[in-house]
PDB file of C-alpha atoms in Angstrom:
ATOM      1  CA  ASP A   1       0.000   0.000   0.000  1.00  0.00           C
ATOM      2  CA  ALA A   2       1.277   3.470  -0.899  1.00  0.00           C
ATOM      3  CA  LYS A   3       2.181   5.581   2.112  1.00  0.00           C
ATOM      4  CA  THR A   4       1.188   9.083   3.153  1.00  0.00           C
ATOM      5  CA  THR A   5       2.898  11.542   5.501  1.00  0.00           C
ATOM      6  CA  GLN A   6       0.943  14.060   7.555  1.00  0.00           C
ATOM      7  CA  PRO A   7       1.878  16.421  10.390  1.00  0.00           C
ATOM      8  CA  ASN A   8       1.032  15.041  13.813  1.00  0.00           C
ATOM      9  CA  SER A   9      -1.060  18.035  14.803  1.00  0.00           C
ATOM     10  CA  MET A  10      -2.201  21.457  13.694  1.00  0.00           C
ATOM     11  CA  GLU A  11      -4.027  24.318  15.318  1.00  0.00           C
ATOM     12  CA  SER A  12      -6.459  26.783  13.859  1.00  0.00           C
ATOM     13  CA  ASN A  13      -8.636  29.663  14.970  1.00  0.00           C
ATOM     14  CA  GLU A  14     -12.363  29.421  14.623  1.00  0.00           C
ATOM     15  CA  GLU A  15     -13.825  30.980  11.485  1.00  0.00           C
ATOM     16  CA  GLU A  16     -10.449  30.913   9.704  1.00  0.00           C
ATOM     17  CA  PRO A  17      -9.416  28.634   6.819  1.00  0.00           C
ATOM     18  CA  VAL A  18      -7.368  25.534   7.554  1.00  0.00           C
ATOM     19  CA  HIS A  19      -4.954  23.864   5.153  1.00  0.00           C
ATOM     20  CA  LEU A  20      -4.089  20.270   6.069  1.00  0.00           C
ATOM     21  CA  PRO A  21      -1.138  18.932   4.042  1.00  0.00           C
ATOM     22  CA  CYS A  22      -0.427  15.371   2.951  1.00  0.00           C
ATOM     23  CA  ASN A  23       2.642  14.046   1.175  1.00  0.00           C
ATOM     24  CA  HIS A  24       2.411  10.921  -0.974  1.00  0.00           C
ATOM     25  CA  SER A  25       5.565  10.855  -3.057  1.00  0.00           C
ATOM     26  CA  THR A  26       5.156   7.182  -4.077  1.00  0.00           C
ATOM     27  CA  ILE A  27       1.610   7.577  -5.357  1.00  0.00           C
ATOM     28  CA  SER A  28       0.746   5.515  -8.429  1.00  0.00           C
ATOM     29  CA  GLY A  29      -1.280   6.705 -11.369  1.00  0.00           C
ATOM     30  CA  THR A  30      -4.377   4.797 -10.262  1.00  0.00           C
ATOM     31  CA  ASP A  31      -4.366   5.814  -6.586  1.00  0.00           C
ATOM     32  CA  TYR A  32      -7.262   7.964  -5.468  1.00  0.00           C
ATOM     33  CA  ILE A  33      -6.528  10.430  -2.661  1.00  0.00           C
ATOM     34  CA  HIS A  34      -9.089  10.100   0.103  1.00  0.00           C
ATOM     35  CA  TRP A  35      -9.632  12.125   3.258  1.00  0.00           C
ATOM     36  CA  TYR A  36     -11.538  10.905   6.269  1.00  0.00           C
ATOM     37  CA  ARG A  37     -11.978  12.474   9.656  1.00  0.00           C
ATOM     38  CA  GLN A  38     -12.797  11.101  13.059  1.00  0.00           C
ATOM     39  CA  LEU A  39     -14.605  13.251  15.563  1.00  0.00           C
ATOM     40  CA  PRO A  40     -14.093  12.431  19.248  1.00  0.00           C
ATOM     41  CA  SER A  41     -15.743   9.168  20.274  1.00  0.00           C
ATOM     42  CA  GLN A  42     -17.135   8.526  16.791  1.00  0.00           C
ATOM     43  CA  GLY A  43     -16.333   6.340  13.831  1.00  0.00           C
ATOM     44  CA  PRO A  44     -14.458   7.838  10.873  1.00  0.00           C
ATOM     45  CA  GLU A  45     -16.457   9.713   8.276  1.00  0.00           C
ATOM     46  CA  TYR A  46     -15.711  10.431   4.647  1.00  0.00           C
ATOM     47  CA  VAL A  47     -14.701  13.981   3.775  1.00  0.00           C
ATOM     48  CA  ILE A  48     -13.600  14.105   0.142  1.00  0.00           C
ATOM     49  CA  HIS A  49     -11.581  12.304  -2.499  1.00  0.00           C
ATOM     50  CA  GLY A  50      -9.961  13.030  -5.850  1.00  0.00           C
ATOM     51  CA  LEU A  51      -7.676  11.645  -8.519  1.00  0.00           C
ATOM     52  CA  THR A  52      -6.012  14.459 -10.440  1.00  0.00           C
ATOM     53  CA  SER A  53      -8.185  17.552 -10.403  1.00  0.00           C
ATOM     54  CA  ASN A  54      -9.100  19.738  -7.459  1.00  0.00           C
ATOM     55  CA  VAL A  55     -12.412  18.819  -5.870  1.00  0.00           C
ATOM     56  CA  ASN A  56     -14.991  20.723  -3.865  1.00  0.00           C
ATOM     57  CA  ASN A  57     -17.916  19.543  -1.809  1.00  0.00           C
ATOM     58  CA  ARG A  58     -20.046  20.926   0.981  1.00  0.00           C
ATOM     59  CA  MET A  59     -17.530  19.932   3.628  1.00  0.00           C
ATOM     60  CA  ALA A  60     -14.180  20.864   2.140  1.00  0.00           C
ATOM     61  CA  SER A  61     -11.950  21.328  -0.883  1.00  0.00           C
ATOM     62  CA  LEU A  62      -9.129  19.094  -2.018  1.00  0.00           C
ATOM     63  CA  ALA A  63      -6.186  20.648  -3.821  1.00  0.00           C
ATOM     64  CA  ILE A  64      -3.952  18.148  -5.625  1.00  0.00           C
ATOM     65  CA  ALA A  65      -0.467  19.070  -6.782  1.00  0.00           C
ATOM     66  CA  GLU A  66       0.209  18.814 -10.481  1.00  0.00           C
ATOM     67  CA  ASP A  67       2.680  15.939  -9.953  1.00  0.00           C
ATOM     68  CA  ARG A  68       0.217  14.327  -7.485  1.00  0.00           C
ATOM     69  CA  LYS A  69       2.958  13.861  -4.897  1.00  0.00           C
ATOM     70  CA  SER A  70       1.114  15.996  -2.380  1.00  0.00           C
ATOM     71  CA  SER A  71      -2.360  17.264  -1.621  1.00  0.00           C
ATOM     72  CA  THR A  72      -4.048  19.691   0.743  1.00  0.00           C
ATOM     73  CA  LEU A  73      -7.401  19.443   2.433  1.00  0.00           C
ATOM     74  CA  ILE A  74      -8.930  22.887   2.841  1.00  0.00           C
ATOM     75  CA  LEU A  75     -11.594  23.689   5.391  1.00  0.00           C
ATOM     76  CA  HIS A  76     -12.794  27.114   4.388  1.00  0.00           C
ATOM     77  CA  ARG A  77     -14.042  28.274   7.785  1.00  0.00           C
ATOM     78  CA  ALA A  78     -13.077  26.093  10.698  1.00  0.00           C
ATOM     79  CA  THR A  79     -15.624  25.614  13.438  1.00  0.00           C
ATOM     80  CA  LEU A  80     -15.241  23.943  16.812  1.00  0.00           C
ATOM     81  CA  ARG A  81     -17.067  20.968  15.353  1.00  0.00           C
ATOM     82  CA  ASP A  82     -14.204  20.477  12.882  1.00  0.00           C
ATOM     83  CA  ALA A  83     -11.804  19.524  15.673  1.00  0.00           C
ATOM     84  CA  ALA A  84     -10.954  15.935  14.775  1.00  0.00           C
ATOM     85  CA  VAL A  85      -8.267  13.614  13.496  1.00  0.00           C
ATOM     86  CA  TYR A  86      -7.916  13.926   9.727  1.00  0.00           C
ATOM     87  CA  TYR A  87      -6.615  10.984   7.728  1.00  0.00           C
ATOM     88  CA  CYS A  88      -5.166  11.151   4.225  1.00  0.00           C
ATOM     89  CA  ILE A  89      -5.336   7.756   2.519  1.00  0.00           C
ATOM     90  CA  LEU A  90      -4.420   6.451  -0.922  1.00  0.00           C
ATOM     91  CA  LEU A  91      -6.910   3.975  -2.324  1.00  0.00           C
ATOM     92  CA  GLU A  92      -6.301   1.995  -5.458  1.00  0.00           C
ATOM     93  CA  TYR A  93      -8.684  -0.165  -7.411  1.00  0.00           C
ATOM     94  CA  GLY A  94      -9.390  -3.310  -5.423  1.00  0.00           C
ATOM     95  CA  ASN A  95      -7.134  -2.405  -2.523  1.00  0.00           C
ATOM     96  CA  LYS A  96      -7.828  -2.173   1.172  1.00  0.00           C
ATOM     97  CA  LEU A  97      -8.550   1.004   3.088  1.00  0.00           C
ATOM     98  CA  VAL A  98      -5.548   1.364   5.421  1.00  0.00           C
ATOM     99  CA  PHE A  99      -5.234   4.273   7.853  1.00  0.00           C
ATOM    100  CA  GLY A 100      -2.087   6.080   8.952  1.00  0.00           C
ATOM    101  CA  ALA A 101      -1.659   8.164  12.076  1.00  0.00           C
ATOM    102  CA  GLY A 102      -3.470  11.229  10.756  1.00  0.00           C
ATOM    103  CA  THR A 103      -3.350  14.887  11.821  1.00  0.00           C
ATOM    104  CA  ILE A 104      -5.000  16.058  15.016  1.00  0.00           C
ATOM    105  CA  LEU A 105      -6.703  19.363  14.268  1.00  0.00           C
ATOM    106  CA  ARG A 106      -7.382  21.637  17.221  1.00  0.00           C
ATOM    107  CA  VAL A 107      -9.683  24.610  16.719  1.00  0.00           C
ATOM    108  CA  LYS A 108      -9.466  27.543  19.109  1.00  0.00           C
ATOM    109  CA  SER A 109     -12.411  29.812  19.814  1.00  0.00           C
TER     110      SER A 109
ATOM    111  CA  ASN B   1     -31.120   4.680   6.132  1.00  0.00           C
ATOM    112  CA  ALA B   2     -29.159   2.441   8.549  1.00  0.00           C
ATOM    113  CA  GLY B   3     -25.772   2.236   6.747  1.00  0.00           C
ATOM    114  CA  VAL B   4     -23.385   0.114   8.832  1.00  0.00           C
ATOM    115  CA  THR B   5     -24.749  -1.323  12.053  1.00  0.00           C
ATOM    116  CA  GLN B   6     -22.569  -2.847  14.755  1.00  0.00           C
ATOM    117  CA  THR B   7     -23.702  -4.849  17.748  1.00  0.00           C
ATOM    118  CA  PRO B   8     -23.164  -4.717  20.621  1.00  0.00           C
ATOM    119  CA  LYS B   9     -22.133  -1.132  21.352  1.00  0.00           C
ATOM    120  CA  PHE B  10     -20.431  -2.022  24.628  1.00  0.00           C
ATOM    121  CA  GLN B  11     -19.121  -5.289  26.047  1.00  0.00           C
ATOM    122  CA  VAL B  12     -17.089  -6.394  29.043  1.00  0.00           C
ATOM    123  CA  LEU B  13     -15.450  -9.801  28.889  1.00  0.00           C
ATOM    124  CA  LYS B  14     -13.363 -11.790  31.281  1.00  0.00           C
ATOM    125  CA  THR B  15     -10.007 -13.065  30.093  1.00  0.00           C
ATOM    126  CA  GLY B  16     -10.474 -16.305  28.203  1.00  0.00           C
ATOM    127  CA  GLN B  17     -14.102 -15.731  27.277  1.00  0.00           C
ATOM    128  CA  SER B  18     -15.197 -15.729  23.681  1.00  0.00           C
ATOM    129  CA  MET B  19     -17.566 -13.479  21.813  1.00  0.00           C
ATOM    130  CA  THR B  20     -18.607 -12.416  18.329  1.00  0.00           C
ATOM    131  CA  LEU B  21     -18.945  -8.835  17.170  1.00  0.00           C
ATOM    132  CA  GLN B  22     -21.615  -8.419  14.537  1.00  0.00           C
ATOM    133  CA  CYS B  23     -21.627  -6.034  11.594  1.00  0.00           C
ATOM    134  CA  ALA B  24     -24.252  -5.571   8.902  1.00  0.00           C
ATOM    135  CA  GLN B  25     -24.544  -3.118   6.018  1.00  0.00           C
ATOM    136  CA  ASP B  26     -27.561  -2.390   3.852  1.00  0.00           C
ATOM    137  CA  MET B  27     -25.827  -0.635   0.949  1.00  0.00           C
ATOM    138  CA  ASN B  28     -25.102  -3.703  -1.174  1.00  0.00           C
ATOM    139  CA  HIS B  29     -21.359  -3.170  -0.777  1.00  0.00           C
ATOM    140  CA  ASN B  30     -18.950  -5.923  -1.652  1.00  0.00           C
ATOM    141  CA  SER B  31     -16.050  -4.925   0.603  1.00  0.00           C
ATOM    142  CA  MET B  32     -16.188  -4.993   4.380  1.00  0.00           C
ATOM    143  CA  TYR B  33     -13.551  -4.294   7.015  1.00  0.00           C
ATOM    144  CA  TRP B  34     -12.838  -4.724  10.703  1.00  0.00           C
ATOM    145  CA  TYR B  35     -10.544  -2.269  12.489  1.00  0.00           C
ATOM    146  CA  ARG B  36      -9.444  -1.797  16.043  1.00  0.00           C
ATOM    147  CA  GLN B  37      -8.510   1.497  17.643  1.00  0.00           C
ATOM    148  CA  ASP B  38      -6.606   1.629  20.898  1.00  0.00           C
ATOM    149  CA  PRO B  39      -6.767   4.784  23.044  1.00  0.00           C
ATOM    150  CA  GLY B  40      -4.974   7.706  21.398  1.00  0.00           C
ATOM    151  CA  MET B  41      -4.027   5.634  18.355  1.00  0.00           C
ATOM    152  CA  GLY B  42      -5.117   5.375  14.755  1.00  0.00           C
ATOM    153  CA  LEU B  43      -7.208   2.611  13.218  1.00  0.00           C
ATOM    154  CA  ARG B  44      -5.490  -0.677  12.456  1.00  0.00           C
ATOM    155  CA  LEU B  45      -6.947  -3.129   9.979  1.00  0.00           C
ATOM    156  CA  ILE B  46      -7.697  -6.561  11.447  1.00  0.00           C
ATOM    157  CA  TYR B  47      -9.400  -8.338   8.558  1.00  0.00           C
ATOM    158  CA  TYR B  48     -10.816  -7.450   5.204  1.00  0.00           C
ATOM    159  CA  SER B  49     -13.395  -9.121   2.978  1.00  0.00           C
ATOM    160  CA  ALA B  50     -13.433  -8.159  -0.688  1.00  0.00           C
ATOM    161  CA  SER B  51     -16.607 -10.127  -1.383  1.00  0.00           C
ATOM    162  CA  GLU B  52     -18.899 -12.776   0.043  1.00  0.00           C
ATOM    163  CA  GLY B  53     -16.924 -15.894   0.855  1.00  0.00           C
ATOM    164  CA  THR B  54     -13.491 -14.250   0.837  1.00  0.00           C
ATOM    165  CA  THR B  55     -11.440 -12.859   3.690  1.00  0.00           C
ATOM    166  CA  ASP B  56      -7.907 -11.518   3.968  1.00  0.00           C
ATOM    167  CA  LYS B  57      -5.672 -10.667   6.902  1.00  0.00           C
ATOM    168  CA  GLY B  58      -4.899  -7.078   7.714  1.00  0.00           C
ATOM    169  CA  GLU B  59      -2.200  -5.555   9.913  1.00  0.00           C
ATOM    170  CA  VAL B  60      -3.184  -7.162  13.234  1.00  0.00           C
ATOM    171  CA  PRO B  61      -5.114 -10.439  12.658  1.00  0.00           C
ATOM    172  CA  ASN B  62      -3.706 -12.512  15.526  1.00  0.00           C
ATOM    173  CA  GLY B  63      -6.316 -13.559  18.082  1.00  0.00           C
ATOM    174  CA  TYR B  64      -9.256 -12.940  15.739  1.00  0.00           C
ATOM    175  CA  ASN B  65     -11.326 -14.874  13.245  1.00  0.00           C
ATOM    176  CA  VAL B  66     -13.880 -13.553  10.807  1.00  0.00           C
ATOM    177  CA  SER B  67     -16.831 -14.858   8.840  1.00  0.00           C
ATOM    178  CA  ARG B  68     -18.402 -13.251   5.816  1.00  0.00           C
ATOM    179  CA  LEU B  69     -21.761 -14.927   6.220  1.00  0.00           C
ATOM    180  CA  ASN B  70     -23.367 -13.232   3.231  1.00  0.00           C
ATOM    181  CA  LYS B  71     -23.039  -9.961   1.390  1.00  0.00           C
ATOM    182  CA  ARG B  72     -24.594  -7.998   4.242  1.00  0.00           C
ATOM    183  CA  GLU B  73     -22.861  -9.435   7.275  1.00  0.00           C
ATOM    184  CA  PHE B  74     -19.249  -9.645   8.431  1.00  0.00           C
ATOM    185  CA  SER B  75     -18.585 -10.922  11.946  1.00  0.00           C
ATOM    186  CA  LEU B  76     -15.459 -10.777  14.077  1.00  0.00           C
ATOM    187  CA  ARG B  77     -14.820 -13.477  16.672  1.00  0.00           C
ATOM    188  CA  LEU B  78     -12.528 -13.461  19.664  1.00  0.00           C
ATOM    189  CA  GLU B  79     -12.025 -17.081  20.672  1.00  0.00           C
ATOM    190  CA  SER B  80     -10.156 -16.430  23.916  1.00  0.00           C
ATOM    191  CA  ALA B  81     -10.191 -12.782  24.865  1.00  0.00           C
ATOM    192  CA  ALA B  82      -7.084 -11.162  26.327  1.00  0.00           C
ATOM    193  CA  PRO B  83      -6.666  -7.771  28.036  1.00  0.00           C
ATOM    194  CA  SER B  84      -4.562  -6.652  25.057  1.00  0.00           C
ATOM    195  CA  GLN B  85      -7.722  -6.874  22.963  1.00  0.00           C
ATOM    196  CA  THR B  86      -9.362  -4.096  24.954  1.00  0.00           C
ATOM    197  CA  SER B  87     -10.131  -1.573  22.248  1.00  0.00           C
ATOM    198  CA  VAL B  88     -12.813   0.080  20.170  1.00  0.00           C
ATOM    199  CA  TYR B  89     -13.732  -1.992  17.139  1.00  0.00           C
ATOM    200  CA  PHE B  90     -15.047  -0.430  13.947  1.00  0.00           C
ATOM    201  CA  CYS B  91     -16.661  -2.108  10.994  1.00  0.00           C
ATOM    202  CA  ALA B  92     -16.736  -0.453   7.568  1.00  0.00           C
ATOM    203  CA  SER B  93     -17.909  -1.154   4.032  1.00  0.00           C
ATOM    204  CA  ASN B  94     -17.397   0.221   0.553  1.00  0.00           C
ATOM    205  CA  PRO B  95     -18.027  -0.877  -3.033  1.00  0.00           C
ATOM    206  CA  ARG B  96     -15.244  -3.245  -4.018  1.00  0.00           C
ATOM    207  CA  GLY B  97     -12.630  -2.298  -6.499  1.00  0.00           C
ATOM    208  CA  GLN B  98     -13.726   1.272  -6.777  1.00  0.00           C
ATOM    209  CA  GLY B  99     -11.150   3.699  -5.459  1.00  0.00           C
ATOM    210  CA  ASN B 100     -13.437   6.580  -6.293  1.00  0.00           C
ATOM    211  CA  THR B 101     -16.131   5.773  -3.760  1.00  0.00           C
ATOM    212  CA  GLU B 102     -16.439   6.451  -0.073  1.00  0.00           C
ATOM    213  CA  ALA B 103     -16.391   4.018   2.802  1.00  0.00           C
ATOM    214  CA  PHE B 104     -18.995   4.006   5.534  1.00  0.00           C
ATOM    215  CA  PHE B 105     -18.267   3.199   9.161  1.00  0.00           C
ATOM    216  CA  GLY B 106     -20.266   1.882  12.051  1.00  0.00           C
ATOM    217  CA  GLN B 107     -20.357   3.647  15.398  1.00  0.00           C
ATOM    218  CA  GLY B 108     -18.028   1.173  17.027  1.00  0.00           C
ATOM    219  CA  THR B 109     -18.049  -1.502  19.722  1.00  0.00           C
ATOM    220  CA  ARG B 110     -16.220  -0.647  22.928  1.00  0.00           C
ATOM    221  CA  LEU B 111     -14.744  -3.858  24.281  1.00  0.00           C
ATOM    222  CA  THR B 112     -13.095  -4.190  27.667  1.00  0.00           C
ATOM    223  CA  VAL B 113     -11.349  -7.414  28.656  1.00  0.00           C
ATOM    224  CA  VAL B 114     -10.665  -7.747  32.363  1.00  0.00           C
TER     225      VAL B 114
END
């Protein structure tokens, strides 16, 4: 399974944008970049995914570097409810969903 | 609109006891997963099932067995529970072989082995 590297933790102020980075230098051409988050005491939940182009949905945006070796999850206005562990995962056709350590996001009011 | 349902939500076992954690999904997904999450840690894959009748070991399979009873259900069995198996267990599902789809998770089973 291709590996990802994320910072252990990040901090943000409420109502400000948050950029969560992920490095995946060994990504293959068929790997999708997925982001999940886990709120305290809950199961993980899907946030967003993409292959080559930037993606937007109601929760977040995903910016993918042109060489696909890195990506950034963007939360446009962080709220206290966004405090969670964010996982960047590479998922290829037919492969298993394997989690890394993730980034702990703390949001300050 | 159930998604992934896990039972039970909480369980306390004595060392050496056995039990089965149940997981069912109603989304017609082929792939199902069992993870464990120890306090302050990330999720580790225990077993994976790509389709009915197939299972594959994950990162930490020792001490566990699984059964993919049908397309909907994927159970995890602890034959002889140990304190090291105290953890929160999550079940998940997603359409097989499609990297461009999302996975859905259950709410977890909190297991304590004393």
